[in-house]
CSV table of C-alpha atoms and ligand atoms in Angstrom, one decimal:
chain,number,residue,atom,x,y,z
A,1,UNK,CA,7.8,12.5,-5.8
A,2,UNK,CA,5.5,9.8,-4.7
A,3,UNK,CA,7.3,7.5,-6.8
A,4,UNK,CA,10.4,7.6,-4.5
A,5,UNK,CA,8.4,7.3,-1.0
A,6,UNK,CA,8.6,4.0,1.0
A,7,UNK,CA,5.9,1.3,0.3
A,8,UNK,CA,2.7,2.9,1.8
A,9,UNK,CA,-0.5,0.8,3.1
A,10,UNK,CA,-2.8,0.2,-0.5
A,11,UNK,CA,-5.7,2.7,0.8
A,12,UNK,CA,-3.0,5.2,2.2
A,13,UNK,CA,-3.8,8.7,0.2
A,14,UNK,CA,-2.6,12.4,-0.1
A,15,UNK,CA,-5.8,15.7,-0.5
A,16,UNK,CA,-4.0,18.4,-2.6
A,17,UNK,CA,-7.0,20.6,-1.0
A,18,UNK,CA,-5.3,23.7,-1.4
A,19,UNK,CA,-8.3,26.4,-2.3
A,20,UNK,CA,-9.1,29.0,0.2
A,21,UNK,CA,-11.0,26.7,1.9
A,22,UNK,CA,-10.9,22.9,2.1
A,23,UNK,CA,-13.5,21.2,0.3
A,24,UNK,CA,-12.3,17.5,0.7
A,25,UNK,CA,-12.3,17.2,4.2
A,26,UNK,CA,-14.9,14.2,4.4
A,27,UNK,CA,-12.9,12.5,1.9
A,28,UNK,CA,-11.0,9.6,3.1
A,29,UNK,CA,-7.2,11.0,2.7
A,30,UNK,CA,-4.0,10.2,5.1
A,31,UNK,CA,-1.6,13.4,4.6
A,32,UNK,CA,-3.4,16.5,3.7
A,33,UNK,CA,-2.7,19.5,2.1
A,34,UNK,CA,-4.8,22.3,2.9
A,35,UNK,CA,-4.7,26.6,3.8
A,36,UNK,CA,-4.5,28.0,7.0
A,37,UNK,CA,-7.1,30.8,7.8
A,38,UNK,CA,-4.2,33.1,6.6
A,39,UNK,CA,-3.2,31.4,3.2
A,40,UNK,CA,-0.6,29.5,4.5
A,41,UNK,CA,-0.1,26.2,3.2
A,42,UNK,CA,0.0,23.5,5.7
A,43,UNK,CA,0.3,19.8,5.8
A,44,UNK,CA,-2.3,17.7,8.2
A,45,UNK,CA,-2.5,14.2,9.3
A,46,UNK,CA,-6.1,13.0,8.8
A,47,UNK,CA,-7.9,12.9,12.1
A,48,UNK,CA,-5.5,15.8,13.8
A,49,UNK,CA,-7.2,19.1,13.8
A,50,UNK,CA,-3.7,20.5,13.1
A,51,UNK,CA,-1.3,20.9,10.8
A,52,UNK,CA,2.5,22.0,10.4
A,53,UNK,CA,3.3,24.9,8.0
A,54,UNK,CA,4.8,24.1,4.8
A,55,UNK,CA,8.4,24.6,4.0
A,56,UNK,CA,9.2,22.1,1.6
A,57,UNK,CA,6.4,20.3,0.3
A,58,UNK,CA,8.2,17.1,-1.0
A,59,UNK,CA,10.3,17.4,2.1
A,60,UNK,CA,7.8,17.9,4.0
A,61,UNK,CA,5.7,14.8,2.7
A,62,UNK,CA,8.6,12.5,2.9
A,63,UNK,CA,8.9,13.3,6.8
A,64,UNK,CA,5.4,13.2,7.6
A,65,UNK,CA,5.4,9.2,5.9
A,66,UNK,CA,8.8,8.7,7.4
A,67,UNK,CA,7.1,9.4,10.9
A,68,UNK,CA,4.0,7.5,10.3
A,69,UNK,CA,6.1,4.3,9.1
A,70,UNK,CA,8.8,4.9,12.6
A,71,UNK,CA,5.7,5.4,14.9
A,72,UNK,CA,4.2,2.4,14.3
A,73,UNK,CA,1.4,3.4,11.2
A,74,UNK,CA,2.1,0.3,9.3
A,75,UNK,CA,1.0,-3.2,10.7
A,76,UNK,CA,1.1,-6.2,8.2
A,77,UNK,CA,0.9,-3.8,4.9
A,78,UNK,CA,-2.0,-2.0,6.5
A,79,UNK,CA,-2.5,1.1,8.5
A,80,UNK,CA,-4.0,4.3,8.5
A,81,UNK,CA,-3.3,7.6,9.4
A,82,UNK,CA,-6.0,8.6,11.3
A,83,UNK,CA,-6.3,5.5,13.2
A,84,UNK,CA,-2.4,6.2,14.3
A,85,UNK,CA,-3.5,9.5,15.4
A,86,UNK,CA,-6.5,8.0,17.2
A,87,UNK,CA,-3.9,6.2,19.5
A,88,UNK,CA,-2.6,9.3,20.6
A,89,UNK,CA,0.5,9.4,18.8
A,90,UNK,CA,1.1,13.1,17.1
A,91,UNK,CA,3.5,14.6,14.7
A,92,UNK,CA,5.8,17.0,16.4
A,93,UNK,CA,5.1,20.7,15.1
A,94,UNK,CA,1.1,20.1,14.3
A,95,UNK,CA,0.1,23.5,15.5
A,96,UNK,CA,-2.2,25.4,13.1
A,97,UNK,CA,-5.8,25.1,12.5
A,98,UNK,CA,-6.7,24.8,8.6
A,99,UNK,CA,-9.0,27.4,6.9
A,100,UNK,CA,-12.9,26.1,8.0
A,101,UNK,CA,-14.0,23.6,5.4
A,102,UNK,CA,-16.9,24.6,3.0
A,103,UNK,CA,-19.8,22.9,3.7
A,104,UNK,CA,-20.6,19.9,1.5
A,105,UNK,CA,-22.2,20.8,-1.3
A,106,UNK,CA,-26.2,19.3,-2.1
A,107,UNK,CA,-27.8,18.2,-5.3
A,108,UNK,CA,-29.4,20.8,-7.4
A,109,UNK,CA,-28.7,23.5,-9.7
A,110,UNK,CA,-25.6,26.0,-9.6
A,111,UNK,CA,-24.7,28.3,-12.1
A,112,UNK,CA,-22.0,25.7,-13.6
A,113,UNK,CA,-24.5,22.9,-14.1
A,114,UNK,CA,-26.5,19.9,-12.5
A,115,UNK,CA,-25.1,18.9,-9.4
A,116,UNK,CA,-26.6,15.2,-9.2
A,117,UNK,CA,-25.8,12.5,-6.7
A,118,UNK,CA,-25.2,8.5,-6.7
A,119,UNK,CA,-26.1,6.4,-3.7
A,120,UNK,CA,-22.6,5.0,-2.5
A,121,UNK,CA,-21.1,6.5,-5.4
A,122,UNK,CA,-22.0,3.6,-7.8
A,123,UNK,CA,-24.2,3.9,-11.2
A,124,UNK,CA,-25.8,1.6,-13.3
A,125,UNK,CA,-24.2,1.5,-16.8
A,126,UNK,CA,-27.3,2.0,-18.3
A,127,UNK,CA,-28.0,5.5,-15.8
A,128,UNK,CA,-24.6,6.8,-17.3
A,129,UNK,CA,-26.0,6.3,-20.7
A,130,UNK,CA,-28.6,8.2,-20.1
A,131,UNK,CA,-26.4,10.7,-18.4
A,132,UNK,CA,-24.3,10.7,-21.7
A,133,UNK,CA,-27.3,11.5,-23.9
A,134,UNK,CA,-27.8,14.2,-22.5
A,135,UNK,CA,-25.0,15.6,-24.3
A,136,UNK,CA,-23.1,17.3,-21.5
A,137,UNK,CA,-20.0,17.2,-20.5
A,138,UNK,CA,-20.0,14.8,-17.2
A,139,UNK,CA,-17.5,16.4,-14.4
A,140,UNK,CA,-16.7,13.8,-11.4
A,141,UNK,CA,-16.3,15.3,-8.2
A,142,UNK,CA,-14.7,14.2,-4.9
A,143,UNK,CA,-18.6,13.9,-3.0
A,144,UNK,CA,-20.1,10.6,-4.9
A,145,UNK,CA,-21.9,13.6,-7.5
A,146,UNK,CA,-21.5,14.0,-11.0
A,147,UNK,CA,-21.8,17.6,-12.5
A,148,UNK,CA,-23.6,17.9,-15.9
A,149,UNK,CA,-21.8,21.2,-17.1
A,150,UNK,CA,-24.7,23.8,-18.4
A,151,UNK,CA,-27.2,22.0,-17.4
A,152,UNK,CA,-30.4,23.9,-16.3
A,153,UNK,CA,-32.6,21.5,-15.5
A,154,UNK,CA,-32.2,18.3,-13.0
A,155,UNK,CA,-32.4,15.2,-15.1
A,156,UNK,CA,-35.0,12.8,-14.3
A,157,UNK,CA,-33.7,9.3,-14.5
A,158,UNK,CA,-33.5,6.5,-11.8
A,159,UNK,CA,-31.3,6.1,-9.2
A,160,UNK,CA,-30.0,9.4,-9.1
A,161,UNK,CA,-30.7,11.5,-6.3
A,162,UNK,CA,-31.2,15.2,-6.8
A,163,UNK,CA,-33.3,15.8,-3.3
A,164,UNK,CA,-31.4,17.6,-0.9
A,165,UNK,CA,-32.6,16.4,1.5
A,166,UNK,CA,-32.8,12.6,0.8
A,167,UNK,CA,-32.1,10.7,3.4
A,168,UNK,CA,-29.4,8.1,1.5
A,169,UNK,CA,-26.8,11.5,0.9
A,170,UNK,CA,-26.1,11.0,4.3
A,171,UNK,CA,-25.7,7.0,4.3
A,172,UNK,CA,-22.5,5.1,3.9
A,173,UNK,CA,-22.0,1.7,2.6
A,174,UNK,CA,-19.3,-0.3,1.4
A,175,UNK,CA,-19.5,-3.2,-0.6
A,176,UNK,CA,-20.5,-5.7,2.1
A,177,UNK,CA,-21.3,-9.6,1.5
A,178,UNK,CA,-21.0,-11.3,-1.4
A,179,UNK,CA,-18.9,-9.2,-2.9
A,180,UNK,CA,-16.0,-8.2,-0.3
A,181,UNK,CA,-14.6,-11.7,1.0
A,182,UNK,CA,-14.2,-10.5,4.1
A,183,UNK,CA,-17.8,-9.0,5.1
A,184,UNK,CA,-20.0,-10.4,7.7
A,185,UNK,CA,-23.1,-9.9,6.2
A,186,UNK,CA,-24.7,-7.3,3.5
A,187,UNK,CA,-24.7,-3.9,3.6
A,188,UNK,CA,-26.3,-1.5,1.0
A,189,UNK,CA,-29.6,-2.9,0.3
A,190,UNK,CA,-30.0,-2.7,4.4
A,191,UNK,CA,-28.7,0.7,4.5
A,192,UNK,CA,-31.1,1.7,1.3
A,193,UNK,CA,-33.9,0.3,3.5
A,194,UNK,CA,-32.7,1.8,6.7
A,195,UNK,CA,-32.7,5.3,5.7
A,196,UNK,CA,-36.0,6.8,5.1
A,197,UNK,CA,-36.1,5.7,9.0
A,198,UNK,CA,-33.2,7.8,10.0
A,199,UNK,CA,-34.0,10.5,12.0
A,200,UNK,CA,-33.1,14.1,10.3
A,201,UNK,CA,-29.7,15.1,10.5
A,202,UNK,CA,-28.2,11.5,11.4
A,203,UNK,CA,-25.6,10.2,9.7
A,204,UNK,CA,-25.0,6.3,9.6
A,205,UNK,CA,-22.2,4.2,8.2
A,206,UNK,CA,-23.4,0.6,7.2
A,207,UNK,CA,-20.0,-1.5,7.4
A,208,UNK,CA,-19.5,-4.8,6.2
A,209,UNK,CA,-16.6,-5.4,9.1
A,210,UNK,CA,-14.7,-3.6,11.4
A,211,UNK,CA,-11.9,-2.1,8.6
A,212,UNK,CA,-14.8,0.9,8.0
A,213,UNK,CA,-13.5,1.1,4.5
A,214,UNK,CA,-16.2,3.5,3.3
A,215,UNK,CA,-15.7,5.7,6.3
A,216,UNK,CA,-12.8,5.9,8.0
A,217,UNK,CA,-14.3,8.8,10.4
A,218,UNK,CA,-16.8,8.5,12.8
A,219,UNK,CA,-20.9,8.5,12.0
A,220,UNK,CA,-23.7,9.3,14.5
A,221,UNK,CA,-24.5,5.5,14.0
A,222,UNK,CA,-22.4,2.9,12.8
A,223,UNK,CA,-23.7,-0.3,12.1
A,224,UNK,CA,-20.8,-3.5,11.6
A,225,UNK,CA,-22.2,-6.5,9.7
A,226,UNK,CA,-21.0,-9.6,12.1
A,227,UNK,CA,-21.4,-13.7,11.6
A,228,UNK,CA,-24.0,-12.9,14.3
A,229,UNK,CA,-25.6,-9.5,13.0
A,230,UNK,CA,-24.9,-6.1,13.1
A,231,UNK,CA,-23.1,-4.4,16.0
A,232,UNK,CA,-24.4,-1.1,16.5
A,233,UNK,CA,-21.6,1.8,17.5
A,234,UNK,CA,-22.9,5.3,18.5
A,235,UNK,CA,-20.7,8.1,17.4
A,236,UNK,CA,-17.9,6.5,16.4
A,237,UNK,CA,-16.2,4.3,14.0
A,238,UNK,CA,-16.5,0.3,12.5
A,239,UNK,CA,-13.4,-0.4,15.0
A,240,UNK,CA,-15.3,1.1,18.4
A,241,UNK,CA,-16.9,-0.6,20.9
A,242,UNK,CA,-20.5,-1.7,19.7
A,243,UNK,CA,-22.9,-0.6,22.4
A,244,UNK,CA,-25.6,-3.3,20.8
A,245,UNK,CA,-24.4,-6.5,19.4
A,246,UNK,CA,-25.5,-9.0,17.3
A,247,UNK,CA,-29.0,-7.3,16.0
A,248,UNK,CA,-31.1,-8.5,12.9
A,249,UNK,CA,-32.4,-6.1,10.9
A,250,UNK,CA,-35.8,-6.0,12.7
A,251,UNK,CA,-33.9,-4.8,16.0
A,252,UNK,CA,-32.0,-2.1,14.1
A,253,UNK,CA,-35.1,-0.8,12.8
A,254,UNK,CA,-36.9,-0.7,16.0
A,255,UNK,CA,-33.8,0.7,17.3
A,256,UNK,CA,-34.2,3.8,14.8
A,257,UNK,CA,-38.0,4.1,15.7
A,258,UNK,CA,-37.2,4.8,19.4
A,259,UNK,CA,-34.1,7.4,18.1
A,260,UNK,CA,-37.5,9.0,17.2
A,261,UNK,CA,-40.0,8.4,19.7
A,262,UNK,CA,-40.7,11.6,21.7
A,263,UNK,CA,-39.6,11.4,25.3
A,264,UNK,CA,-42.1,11.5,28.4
B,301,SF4,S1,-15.1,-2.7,5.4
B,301,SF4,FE1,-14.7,-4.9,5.4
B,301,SF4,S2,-16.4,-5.7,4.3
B,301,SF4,FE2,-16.4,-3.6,3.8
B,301,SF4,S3,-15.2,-3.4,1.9
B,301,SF4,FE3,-13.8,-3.1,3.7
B,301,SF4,S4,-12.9,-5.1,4.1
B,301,SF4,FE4,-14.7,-5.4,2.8
């Protein structure tokens, strides 16, 4: 079916999240496929808290691209869904709530196996090694966490997290300078230093430029790499208005020390 759908943007992606309960709703995705609190199967343009119901699901699909092409989605090969819907622009017929997502699940053991996490979702070959000597079977999942299948005990090795509550599960990076052409500066071993000073709970997306390609949804603090630092955007996203601008990483830091300074 996807085979005979107009050219889409490179990054433009479907969620088949159809359990009783979505579990990939953090997962960057432009047409998704979810359950209504009723079972229902609906279909729900990333950042609309609606969907429509189902009749046809290839039919349905090709609409839902149709409109996003005819409403403007599409802008020099690029474009994303939920920054269409961020203009205001809505699908007709988007009028039931999807099932409430289960929360994200956390490093540790579950009665499948090792549930362990990778910082940005990358690992070193010589980690995965490891991983594979192990001798279990290695399940990918959509949350940046492999699961070892049977395995009762965490496995020690670096560079995994298996802390619940380490601060880094709730940093974003993407590839940043050198490696992505178009970045204004670095990004992950800032954000790796950044976040043991991130107060609890905070999210923070460490962009390389204002495309957000490792979040396309907001973060309690955004930071966008810049030829002249990091602009600093408070719950939103790499393309908002920066309420700070052009701050080195001594600023930013400071910055994070008064989130947690007690007030008078
Ligand atoms: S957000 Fe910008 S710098 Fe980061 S990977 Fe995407 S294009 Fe490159």
């Amino acid at each position: 079916m996807l085979a005979t759908l107009p050219p889409l943007p490179g990054k433009f992606g479907f969620a088949l999240d159809t359990g009783p309960r979505p579990v990939l709703t953090g997962t960057s995705a432009d047409i998704r496929v979810e359950r209504s609190a009723g079972g229902q199967l609906i279909l729900r343009p990333d950042g609309h808290p609606l969907g429509r119901r189902i009749t046809d699901l290839a039919a349905d699909i090709r609409a839902l691209v149709d409109w996003f092409i005819a409403s403007g989605g599409v802008a020099d090969g690029r474009g994303r869904m939920r920054a269409l819907i961020a203009r205001g622009v809505v699908p007709p017929g988007c009028d039931t709530e999807p099932a409430p997502p289960l929360p994200l699940p956390a490093p540790g053991l579950y009665p499948e196996g090792a549930l362990v996490a990778l910082a940005f979702g990358q690992i070193q070959a010589e980690t995965l090694a490891a991983l594979a000597a192990l001798g279990h079977e290695i399940r990918p999942t959509p949350w940046r966490m492999l699961m070892l299948v049977g395995a009762t005990a965490l496995p020690d090795l670096p560079s995994l997290i298996t802390d619940p509550a380490d601060p880094l599960l709730r940093v974003t990076a993407c590839t940043g300078a050198p490696g992505c052409p178009q970045a204004g500066g670095e990004t992950r071993a800032l954000a790796r230093a950044l976040a043991p000073h991130l107060p609890d709970g905070t999210s923070l997306h460490l962009s390389g430029c204002t495309k957000g390609c490792a979040r396309p949804g907001p973060s309690d603090l955004t930071l966008v790499a810049t030829a002249q630092g990091y602009d600093l955007v408070h719950g939103g996203r790499a393309q908002d208005t920066p309420s700070l601008t052009g701050l080195s990483p001594k600023a930013i830091l400071d910055h994070l020390k008064a989130l947690h300074a007690p007030s008078l």
